[in-house]
Tab-separated table of C-alpha atoms in Angstrom:
chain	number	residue	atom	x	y	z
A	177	UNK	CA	80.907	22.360	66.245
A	178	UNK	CA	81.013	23.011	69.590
A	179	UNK	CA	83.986	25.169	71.451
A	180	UNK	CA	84.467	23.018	74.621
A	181	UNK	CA	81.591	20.731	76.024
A	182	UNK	CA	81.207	23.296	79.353
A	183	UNK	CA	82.285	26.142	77.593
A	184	UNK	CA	80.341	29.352	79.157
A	185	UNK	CA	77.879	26.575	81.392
A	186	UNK	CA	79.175	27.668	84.511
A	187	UNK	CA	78.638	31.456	83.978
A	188	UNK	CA	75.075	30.903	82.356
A	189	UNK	CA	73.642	28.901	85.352
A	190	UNK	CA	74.915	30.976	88.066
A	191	UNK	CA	73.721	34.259	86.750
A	192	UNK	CA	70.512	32.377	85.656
A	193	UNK	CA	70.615	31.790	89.656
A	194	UNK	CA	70.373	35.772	90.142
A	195	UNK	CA	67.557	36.072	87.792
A	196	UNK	CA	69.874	36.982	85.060
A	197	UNK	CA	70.180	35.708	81.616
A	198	UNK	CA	73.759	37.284	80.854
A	199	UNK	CA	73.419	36.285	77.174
A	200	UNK	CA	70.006	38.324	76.447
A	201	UNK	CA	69.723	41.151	74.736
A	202	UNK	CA	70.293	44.181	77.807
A	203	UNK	CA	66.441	45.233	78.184
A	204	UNK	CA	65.587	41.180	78.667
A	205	UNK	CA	68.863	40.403	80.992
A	206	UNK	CA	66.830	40.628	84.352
A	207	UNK	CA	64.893	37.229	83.447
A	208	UNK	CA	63.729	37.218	87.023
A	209	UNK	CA	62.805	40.648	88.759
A	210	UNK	CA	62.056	39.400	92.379
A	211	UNK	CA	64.666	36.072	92.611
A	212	UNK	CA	67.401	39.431	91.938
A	213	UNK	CA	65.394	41.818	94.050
A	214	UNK	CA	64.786	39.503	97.160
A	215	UNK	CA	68.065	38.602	98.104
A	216	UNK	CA	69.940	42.198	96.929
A	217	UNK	CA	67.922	43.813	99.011
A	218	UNK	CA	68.238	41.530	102.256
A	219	UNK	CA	72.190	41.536	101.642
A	220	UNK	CA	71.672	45.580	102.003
A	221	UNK	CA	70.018	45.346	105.044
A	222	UNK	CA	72.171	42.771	106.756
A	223	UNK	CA	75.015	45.281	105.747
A	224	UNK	CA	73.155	47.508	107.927
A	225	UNK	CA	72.804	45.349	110.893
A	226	UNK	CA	76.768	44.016	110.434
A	227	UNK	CA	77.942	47.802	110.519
A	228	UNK	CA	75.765	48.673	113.403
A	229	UNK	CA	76.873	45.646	115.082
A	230	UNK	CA	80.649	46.615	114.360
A	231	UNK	CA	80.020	50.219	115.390
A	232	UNK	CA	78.045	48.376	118.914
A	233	UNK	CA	80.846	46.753	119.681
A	234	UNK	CA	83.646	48.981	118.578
A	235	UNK	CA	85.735	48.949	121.942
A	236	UNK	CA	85.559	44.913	121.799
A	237	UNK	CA	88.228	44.584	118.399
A	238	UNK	CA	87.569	40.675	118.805
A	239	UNK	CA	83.710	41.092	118.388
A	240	UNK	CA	83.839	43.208	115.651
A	241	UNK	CA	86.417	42.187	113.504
A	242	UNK	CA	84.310	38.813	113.774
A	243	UNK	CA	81.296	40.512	111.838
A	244	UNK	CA	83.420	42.387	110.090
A	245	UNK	CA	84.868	39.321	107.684
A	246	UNK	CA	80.500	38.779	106.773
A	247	UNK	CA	80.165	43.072	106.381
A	248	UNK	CA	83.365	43.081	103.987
A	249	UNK	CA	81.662	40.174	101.615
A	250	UNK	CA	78.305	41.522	101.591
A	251	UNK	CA	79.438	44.755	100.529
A	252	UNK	CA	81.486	43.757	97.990
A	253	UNK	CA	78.470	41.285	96.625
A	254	UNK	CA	76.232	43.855	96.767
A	255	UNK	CA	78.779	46.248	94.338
A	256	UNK	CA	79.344	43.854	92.457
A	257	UNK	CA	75.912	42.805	91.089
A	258	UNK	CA	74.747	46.545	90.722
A	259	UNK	CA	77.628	46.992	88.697
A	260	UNK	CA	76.333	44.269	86.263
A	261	UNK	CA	73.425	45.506	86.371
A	262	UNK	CA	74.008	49.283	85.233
A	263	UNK	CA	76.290	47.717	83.001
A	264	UNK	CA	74.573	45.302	81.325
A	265	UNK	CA	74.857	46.510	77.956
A	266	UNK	CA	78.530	46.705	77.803
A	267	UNK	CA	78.507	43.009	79.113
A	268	UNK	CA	76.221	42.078	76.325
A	269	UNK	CA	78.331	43.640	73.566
A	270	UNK	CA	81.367	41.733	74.706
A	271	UNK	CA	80.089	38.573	75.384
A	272	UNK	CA	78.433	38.661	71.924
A	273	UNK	CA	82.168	39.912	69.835
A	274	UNK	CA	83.830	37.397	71.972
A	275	UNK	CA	81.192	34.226	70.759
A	276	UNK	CA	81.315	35.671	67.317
A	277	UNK	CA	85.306	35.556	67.265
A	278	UNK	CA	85.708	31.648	69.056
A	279	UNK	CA	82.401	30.357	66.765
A	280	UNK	CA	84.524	31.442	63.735
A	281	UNK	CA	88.229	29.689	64.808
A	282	UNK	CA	89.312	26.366	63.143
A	283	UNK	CA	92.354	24.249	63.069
A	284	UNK	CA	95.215	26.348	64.929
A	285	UNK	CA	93.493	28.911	66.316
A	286	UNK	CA	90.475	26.521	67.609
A	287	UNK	CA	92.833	24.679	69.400
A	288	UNK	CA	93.977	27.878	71.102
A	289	UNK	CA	90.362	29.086	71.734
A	290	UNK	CA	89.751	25.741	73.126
A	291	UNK	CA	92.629	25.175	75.737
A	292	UNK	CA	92.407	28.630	77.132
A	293	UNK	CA	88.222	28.094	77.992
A	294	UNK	CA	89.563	24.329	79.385
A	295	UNK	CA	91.888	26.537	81.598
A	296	UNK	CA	88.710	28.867	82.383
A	297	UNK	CA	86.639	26.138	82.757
A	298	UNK	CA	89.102	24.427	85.490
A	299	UNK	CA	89.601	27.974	87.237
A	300	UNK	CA	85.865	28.505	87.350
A	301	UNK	CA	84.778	25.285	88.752
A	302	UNK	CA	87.081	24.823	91.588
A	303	UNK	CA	86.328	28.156	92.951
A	304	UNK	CA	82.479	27.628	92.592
A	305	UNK	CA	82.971	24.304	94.860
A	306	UNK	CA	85.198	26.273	96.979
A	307	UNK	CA	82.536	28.826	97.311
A	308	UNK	CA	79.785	26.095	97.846
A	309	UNK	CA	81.683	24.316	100.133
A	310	UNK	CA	82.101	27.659	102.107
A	311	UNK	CA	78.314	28.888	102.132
A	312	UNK	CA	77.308	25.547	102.993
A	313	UNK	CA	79.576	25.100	106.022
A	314	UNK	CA	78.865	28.641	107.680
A	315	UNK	CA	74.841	27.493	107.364
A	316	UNK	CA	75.858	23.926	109.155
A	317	UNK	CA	78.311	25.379	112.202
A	318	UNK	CA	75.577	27.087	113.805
A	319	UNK	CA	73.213	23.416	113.441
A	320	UNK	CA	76.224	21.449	114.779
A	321	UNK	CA	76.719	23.879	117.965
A	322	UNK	CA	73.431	23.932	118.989
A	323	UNK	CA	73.102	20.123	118.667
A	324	UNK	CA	76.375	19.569	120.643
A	325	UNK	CA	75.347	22.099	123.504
A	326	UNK	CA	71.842	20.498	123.936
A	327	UNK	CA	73.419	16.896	123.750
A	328	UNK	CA	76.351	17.544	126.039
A	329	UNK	CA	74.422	19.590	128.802
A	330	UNK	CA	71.025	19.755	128.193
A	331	UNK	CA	70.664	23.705	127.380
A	332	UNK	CA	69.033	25.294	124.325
A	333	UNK	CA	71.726	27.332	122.686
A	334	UNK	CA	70.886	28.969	119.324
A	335	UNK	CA	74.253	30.854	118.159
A	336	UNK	CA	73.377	33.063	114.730
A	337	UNK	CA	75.159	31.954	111.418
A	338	UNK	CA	76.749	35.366	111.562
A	339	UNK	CA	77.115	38.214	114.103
A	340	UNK	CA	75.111	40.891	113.412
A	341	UNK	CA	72.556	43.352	115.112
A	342	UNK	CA	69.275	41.428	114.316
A	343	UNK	CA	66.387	43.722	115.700
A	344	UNK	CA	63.898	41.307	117.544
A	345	UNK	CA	64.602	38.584	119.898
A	346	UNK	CA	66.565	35.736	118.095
A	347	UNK	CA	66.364	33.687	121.633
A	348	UNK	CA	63.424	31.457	121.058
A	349	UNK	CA	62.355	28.790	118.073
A	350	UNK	CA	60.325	31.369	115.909
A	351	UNK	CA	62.755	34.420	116.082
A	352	UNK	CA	66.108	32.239	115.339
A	353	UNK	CA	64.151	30.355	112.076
A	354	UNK	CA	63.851	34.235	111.187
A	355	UNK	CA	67.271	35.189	111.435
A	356	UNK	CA	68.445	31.730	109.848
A	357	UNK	CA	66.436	31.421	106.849
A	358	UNK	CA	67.823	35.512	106.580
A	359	UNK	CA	71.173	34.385	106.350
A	360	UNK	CA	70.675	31.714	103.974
A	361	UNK	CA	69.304	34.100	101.610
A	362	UNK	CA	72.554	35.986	101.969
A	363	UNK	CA	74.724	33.054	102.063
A	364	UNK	CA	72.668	32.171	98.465
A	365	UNK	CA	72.833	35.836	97.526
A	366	UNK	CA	76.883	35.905	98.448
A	367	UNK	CA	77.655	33.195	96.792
A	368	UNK	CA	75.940	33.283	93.294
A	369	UNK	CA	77.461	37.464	92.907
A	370	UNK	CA	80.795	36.041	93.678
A	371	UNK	CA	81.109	33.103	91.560
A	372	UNK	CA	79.332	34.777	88.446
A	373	UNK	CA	81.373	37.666	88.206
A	374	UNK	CA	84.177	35.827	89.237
A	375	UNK	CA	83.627	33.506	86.153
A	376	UNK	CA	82.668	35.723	83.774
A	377	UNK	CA	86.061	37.702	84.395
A	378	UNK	CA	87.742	34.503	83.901
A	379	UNK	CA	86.422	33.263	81.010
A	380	UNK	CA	86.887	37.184	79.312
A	381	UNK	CA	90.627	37.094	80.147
A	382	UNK	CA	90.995	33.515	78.729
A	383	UNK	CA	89.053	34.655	75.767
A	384	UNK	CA	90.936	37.877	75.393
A	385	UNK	CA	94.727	35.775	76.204
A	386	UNK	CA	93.254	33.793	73.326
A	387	UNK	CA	92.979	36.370	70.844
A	388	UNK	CA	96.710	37.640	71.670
A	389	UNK	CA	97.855	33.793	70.749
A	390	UNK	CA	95.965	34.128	67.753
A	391	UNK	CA	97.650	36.827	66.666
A	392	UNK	CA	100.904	35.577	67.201
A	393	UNK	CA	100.219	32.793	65.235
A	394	UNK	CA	98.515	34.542	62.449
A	395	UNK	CA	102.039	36.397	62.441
A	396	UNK	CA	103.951	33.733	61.807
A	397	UNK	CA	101.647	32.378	59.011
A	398	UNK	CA	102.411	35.606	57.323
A	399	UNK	CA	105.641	35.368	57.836
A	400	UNK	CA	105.847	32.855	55.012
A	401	UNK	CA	103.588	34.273	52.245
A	402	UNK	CA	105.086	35.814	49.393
A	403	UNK	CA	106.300	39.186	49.871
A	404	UNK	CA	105.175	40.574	46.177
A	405	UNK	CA	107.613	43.230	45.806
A	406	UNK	CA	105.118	45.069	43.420
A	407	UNK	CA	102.184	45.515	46.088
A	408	UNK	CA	100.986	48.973	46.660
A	409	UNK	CA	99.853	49.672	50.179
A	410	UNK	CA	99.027	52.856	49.717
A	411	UNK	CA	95.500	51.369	48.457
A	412	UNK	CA	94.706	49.472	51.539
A	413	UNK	CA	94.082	51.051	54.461
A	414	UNK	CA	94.749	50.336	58.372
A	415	UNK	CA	91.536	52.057	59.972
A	416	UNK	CA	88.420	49.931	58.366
A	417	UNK	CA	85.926	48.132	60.228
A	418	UNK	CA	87.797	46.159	62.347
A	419	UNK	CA	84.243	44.997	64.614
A	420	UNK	CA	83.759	42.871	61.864
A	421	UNK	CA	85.768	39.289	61.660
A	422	UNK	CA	85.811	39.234	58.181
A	423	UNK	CA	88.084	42.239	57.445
A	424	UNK	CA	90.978	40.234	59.824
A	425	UNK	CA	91.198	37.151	57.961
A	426	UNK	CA	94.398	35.918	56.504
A	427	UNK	CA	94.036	34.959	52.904
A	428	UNK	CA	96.419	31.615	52.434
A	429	UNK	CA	96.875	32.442	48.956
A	430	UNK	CA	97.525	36.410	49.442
A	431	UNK	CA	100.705	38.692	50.085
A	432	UNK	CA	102.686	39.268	53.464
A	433	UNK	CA	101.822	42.899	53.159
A	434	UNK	CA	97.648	42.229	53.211
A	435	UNK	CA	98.506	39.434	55.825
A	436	UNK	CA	100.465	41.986	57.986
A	437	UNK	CA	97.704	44.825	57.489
A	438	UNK	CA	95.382	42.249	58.656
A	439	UNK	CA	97.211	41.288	61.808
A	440	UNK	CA	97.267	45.417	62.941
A	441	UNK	CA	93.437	45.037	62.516
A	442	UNK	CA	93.528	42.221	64.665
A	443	UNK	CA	95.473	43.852	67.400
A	444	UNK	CA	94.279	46.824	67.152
A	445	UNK	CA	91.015	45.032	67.790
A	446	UNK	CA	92.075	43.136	70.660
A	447	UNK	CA	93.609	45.691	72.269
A	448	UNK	CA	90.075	47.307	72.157
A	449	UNK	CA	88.689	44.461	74.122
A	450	UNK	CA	91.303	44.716	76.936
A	451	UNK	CA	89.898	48.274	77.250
A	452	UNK	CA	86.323	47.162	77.120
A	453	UNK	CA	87.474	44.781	80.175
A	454	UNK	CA	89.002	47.408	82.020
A	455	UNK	CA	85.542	49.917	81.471
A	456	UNK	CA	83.666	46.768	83.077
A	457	UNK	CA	85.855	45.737	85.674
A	458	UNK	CA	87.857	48.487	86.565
A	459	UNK	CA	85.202	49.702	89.511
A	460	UNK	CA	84.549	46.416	90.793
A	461	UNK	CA	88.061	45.300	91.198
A	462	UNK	CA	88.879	48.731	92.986
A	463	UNK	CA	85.830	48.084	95.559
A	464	UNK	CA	87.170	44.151	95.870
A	465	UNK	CA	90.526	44.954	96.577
A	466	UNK	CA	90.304	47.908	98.757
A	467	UNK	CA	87.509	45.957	101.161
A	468	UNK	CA	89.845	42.284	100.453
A	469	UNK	CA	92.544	43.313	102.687
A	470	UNK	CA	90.178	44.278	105.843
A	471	UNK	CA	88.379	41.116	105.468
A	472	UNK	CA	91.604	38.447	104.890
A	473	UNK	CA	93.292	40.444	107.960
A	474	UNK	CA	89.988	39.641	110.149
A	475	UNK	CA	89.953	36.104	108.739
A	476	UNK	CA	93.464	35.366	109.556
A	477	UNK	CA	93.484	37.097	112.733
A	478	UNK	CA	91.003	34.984	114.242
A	479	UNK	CA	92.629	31.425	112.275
A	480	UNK	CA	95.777	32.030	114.183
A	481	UNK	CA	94.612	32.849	117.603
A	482	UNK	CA	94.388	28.879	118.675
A	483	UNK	CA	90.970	29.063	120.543
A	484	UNK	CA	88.270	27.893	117.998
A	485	UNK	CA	86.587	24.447	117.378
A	486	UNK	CA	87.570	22.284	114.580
A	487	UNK	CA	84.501	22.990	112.905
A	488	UNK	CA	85.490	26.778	113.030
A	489	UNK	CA	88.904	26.457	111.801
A	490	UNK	CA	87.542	24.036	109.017
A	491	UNK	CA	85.000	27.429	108.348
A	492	UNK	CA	87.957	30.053	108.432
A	493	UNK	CA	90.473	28.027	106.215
A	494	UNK	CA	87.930	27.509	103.350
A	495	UNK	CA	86.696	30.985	103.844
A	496	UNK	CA	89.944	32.755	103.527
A	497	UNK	CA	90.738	30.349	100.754
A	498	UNK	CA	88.184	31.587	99.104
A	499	UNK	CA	89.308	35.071	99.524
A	500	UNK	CA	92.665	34.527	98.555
A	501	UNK	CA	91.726	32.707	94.874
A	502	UNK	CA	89.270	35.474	94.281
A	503	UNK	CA	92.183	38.049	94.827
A	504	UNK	CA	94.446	35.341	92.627
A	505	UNK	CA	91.954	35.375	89.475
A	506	UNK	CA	92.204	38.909	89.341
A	507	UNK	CA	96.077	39.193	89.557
A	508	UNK	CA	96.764	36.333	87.866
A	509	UNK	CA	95.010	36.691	85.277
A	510	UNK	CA	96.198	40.458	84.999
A	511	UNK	CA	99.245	39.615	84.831
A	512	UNK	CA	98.812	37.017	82.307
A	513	UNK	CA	97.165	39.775	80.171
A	514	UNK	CA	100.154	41.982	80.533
A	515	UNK	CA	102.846	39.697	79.650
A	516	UNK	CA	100.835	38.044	76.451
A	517	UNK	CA	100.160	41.773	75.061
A	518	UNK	CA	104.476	42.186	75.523
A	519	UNK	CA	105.519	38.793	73.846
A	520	UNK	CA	103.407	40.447	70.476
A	521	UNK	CA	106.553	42.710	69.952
A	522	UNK	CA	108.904	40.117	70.818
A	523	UNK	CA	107.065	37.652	68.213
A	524	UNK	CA	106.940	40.341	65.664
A	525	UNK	CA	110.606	40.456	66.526
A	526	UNK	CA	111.766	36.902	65.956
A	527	UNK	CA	109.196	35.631	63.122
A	528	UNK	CA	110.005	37.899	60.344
A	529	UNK	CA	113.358	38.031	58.650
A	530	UNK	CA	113.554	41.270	58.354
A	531	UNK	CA	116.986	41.526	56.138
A	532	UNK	CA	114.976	39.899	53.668
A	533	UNK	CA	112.162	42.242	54.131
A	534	UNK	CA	111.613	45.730	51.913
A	535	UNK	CA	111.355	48.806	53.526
A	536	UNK	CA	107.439	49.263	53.365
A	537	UNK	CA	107.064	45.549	54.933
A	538	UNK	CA	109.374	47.047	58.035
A	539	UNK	CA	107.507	49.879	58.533
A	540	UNK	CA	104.177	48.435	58.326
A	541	UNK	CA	105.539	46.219	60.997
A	542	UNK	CA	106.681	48.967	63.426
A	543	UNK	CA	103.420	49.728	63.860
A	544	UNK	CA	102.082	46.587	66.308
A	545	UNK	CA	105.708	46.767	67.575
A	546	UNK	CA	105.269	50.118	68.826
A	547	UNK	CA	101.712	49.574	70.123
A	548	UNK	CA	103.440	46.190	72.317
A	549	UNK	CA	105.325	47.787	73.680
A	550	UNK	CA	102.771	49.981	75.544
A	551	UNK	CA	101.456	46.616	77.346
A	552	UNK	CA	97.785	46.359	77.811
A	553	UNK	CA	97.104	46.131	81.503
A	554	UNK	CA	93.942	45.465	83.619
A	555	UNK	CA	93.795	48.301	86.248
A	556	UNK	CA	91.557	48.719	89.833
A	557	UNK	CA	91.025	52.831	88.220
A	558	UNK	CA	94.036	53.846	90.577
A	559	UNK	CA	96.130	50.605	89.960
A	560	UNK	CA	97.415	47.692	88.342
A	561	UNK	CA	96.290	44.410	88.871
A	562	UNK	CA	98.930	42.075	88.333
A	563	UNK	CA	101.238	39.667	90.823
A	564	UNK	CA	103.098	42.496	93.188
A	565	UNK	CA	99.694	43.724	93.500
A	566	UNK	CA	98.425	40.545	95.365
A	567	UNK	CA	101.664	40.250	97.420
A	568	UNK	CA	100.414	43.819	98.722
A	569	UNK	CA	97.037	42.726	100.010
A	570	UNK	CA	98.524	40.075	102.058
A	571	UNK	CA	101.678	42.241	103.053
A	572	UNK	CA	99.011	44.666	104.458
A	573	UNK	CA	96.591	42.316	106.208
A	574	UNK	CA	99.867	40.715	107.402
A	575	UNK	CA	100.596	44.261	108.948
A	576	UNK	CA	97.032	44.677	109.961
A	577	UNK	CA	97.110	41.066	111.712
A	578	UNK	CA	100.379	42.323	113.754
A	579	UNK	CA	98.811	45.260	115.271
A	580	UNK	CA	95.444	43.209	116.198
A	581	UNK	CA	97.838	40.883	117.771
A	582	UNK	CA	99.773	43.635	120.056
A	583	UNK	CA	96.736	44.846	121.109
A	584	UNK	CA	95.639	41.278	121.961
A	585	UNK	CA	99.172	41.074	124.497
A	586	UNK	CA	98.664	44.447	125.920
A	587	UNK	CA	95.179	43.651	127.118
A	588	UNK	CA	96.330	40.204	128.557
């Protein structure tokens, strides 16, 4: 039976667009050597040109911070898929222990499964249009200009997708093709990183948010088996197997106490996979968020300084949106991870009643309590992703946009 009729379709065909089949086994993942290679390597290099074109025109802040909103996504596109890359076999392993949990859910808990990939799903395809929408638009201002200049006076005015330091002459027919059909392989390149990683974080948080609701239901199913007062738990131990799915089912016809050493298995388990996440994010999202606030101050700056076309401001708002919902997955979703991992002690808390309970059941139950209470948290290596952090960003570009804007008065 299938999960969810899109479930993982998004994240398949994008990173299929990259050359990579993210469901291989590691040594097979790079389906397509040179459709990876070609554009990787052309993002680099326009990275180059951007920077030398931001270091060119260093003294003219209007110039720069222009190419500097194109420099900040490359390089965080470019991070991004050589993480995957050199990481490929941790993505593997988690994609496959995630698909073995959700293919094994029914009734309750396949409900769960399924409503948190419908919320993935929903995340994951807006932001792709968004994306598309974006790419496409930046290709089509540059068309539109030069077809308004030549219809309006006459004059054969090629303006370049993006400002950067292209080394031959861009002037004529042949050289602008050049740097055009350059840009659309980063434009391609740009977008396909973003929305696969993007995605495939999403749909690992929703997966691992799933697991958490799981176990909270699981909890209250043992919650009313029968407590069998003459159970022995010394003969059943904690620290098994727990990679394999089988050693955390509840038995409907067994005793609170197996049910309860079942559930630690479970969260000790998921807890694991939060830490997995962390080991395969935790780089990425430092390199996003450090670059993010650079590039939404230089977007923003030039939205609210009242001079551009329609067409631009049409290109700035969708681009910045952009920004801003790739900054929102992250600390969203973070801090949707922290507070499901809390409510585990709270549910331990209210399911059980724990006058009725024996000693041994209460202090088997202390156990997950005390390990909630430690909430699992996705972290940039130096920080926490959650809310507050994504108020920061935008406090700091916010600062960043003020100072651009003095120096804009002082000059006038």
């Amino acid at each position: 039976m299938a999960i969810l009729k899109r479930y993982f379709r998004l994240q398949r065909f994008i990173f299929a667009g990259l050359g990579i089949d993210i469901k291989a086994r590691p040594e097979n993942m790079v389906k397509r050597p040179v459709l990876m290679m070609t554009p990787l390597v052309m993002s680099i290099l326009l990275c180059i040109a951007n920077g030398h074109y931001v270091l060119d025109n260093a003294s003219d802040y209007l110039e720069a911070t222009d190419s500097l909103t194109l420099l900040c996504q490359s390089l965080i596109s470019v991070w991004k898929v050589i993480m995957v890359i050199w990481k490929r076999k941790d993505f593997a392993r988690i994609i496959a222990r995630i698909e073995n949990l959700n293919v094994r859910a029914s009734g309750e808990e396949l409900k769960i499964v399924r409503t948190e990939n419908t919320k993935d799903v929903i995340f994951s395809t807006t932001y792709f249009v968004l994306v598309l929408l974006t790419g496409a638009w930046s290709l089509l201002v540059p068309i539109y200009f030069a077809v308004y200049i030549y219809m309006t006076t006459g004059v054969v005015d090629l303006p370049v997708p993006h400002k950067a330091t292209y080394f031959w002459n861009h002037e004529h027919v042949k050289g602008y093709s050049l740097v055009y059909i350059w840009d659309m392989f980063i434009i391609y390149f740009i977008a396909c990183s973003a929305v696969s990683t993007e995605s495939m974080f999403s749909w690992l948080v929703c997966n691992i948010i799933a697991q958490f609701r799981i176990l909270m239901h699981r909890l209250e199913v043992a919650s009313k088996l029968p407590l069998q007062t003459n159970y022995v738990a010394a003969n059943h131990h904690v620290d098994d197997d727990d990679d394999n799915p089988d050693l955390c089912e509840i038995d409907a016809n067994g005793t609170m106490m197996e049910a309860i050493i079942n559930c630690i298995k479970f969260h000790r388990r998921t807890l694991r996979l939060t830490q997995e996440l962390n080991s395969l994010y935790g780089a990425i999202i430092f390199v996003k968020f450090i670059v993010s606030g650079t590039q939404i101050c230089c977007l923003a700056f030039h939205l609210v300084r009242g001079n551009n076309s329609l067409f631009n401001v049409a290109y700035l708002l969708m681009f910045l949106s952009a920004a801003a919902l790739q900054l929102i997955l992250y600390c969203y979703n973070g801090q949707r991870l922290k507070d499901e991992s809390l409510l585990i002690c709270t549910s331990i808390y209210s399911t059980f009643e724990w006058s009725k309970l024996p000693k041994s059941t209460q202090k088997m139950l202390l156990v997950p309590m005390m390990r909630a209470q430690q909430f699992s948290e996705l972290r940039g290596v130096f920080f926490t992703v959650d809310l507050s952090l994504y108020l920061w960003v935008f406090r700091t570009a916010g600062s960043l946009i003020a100072a651009l804007k003095t120096l804009e008065e002082k000059e006038e």
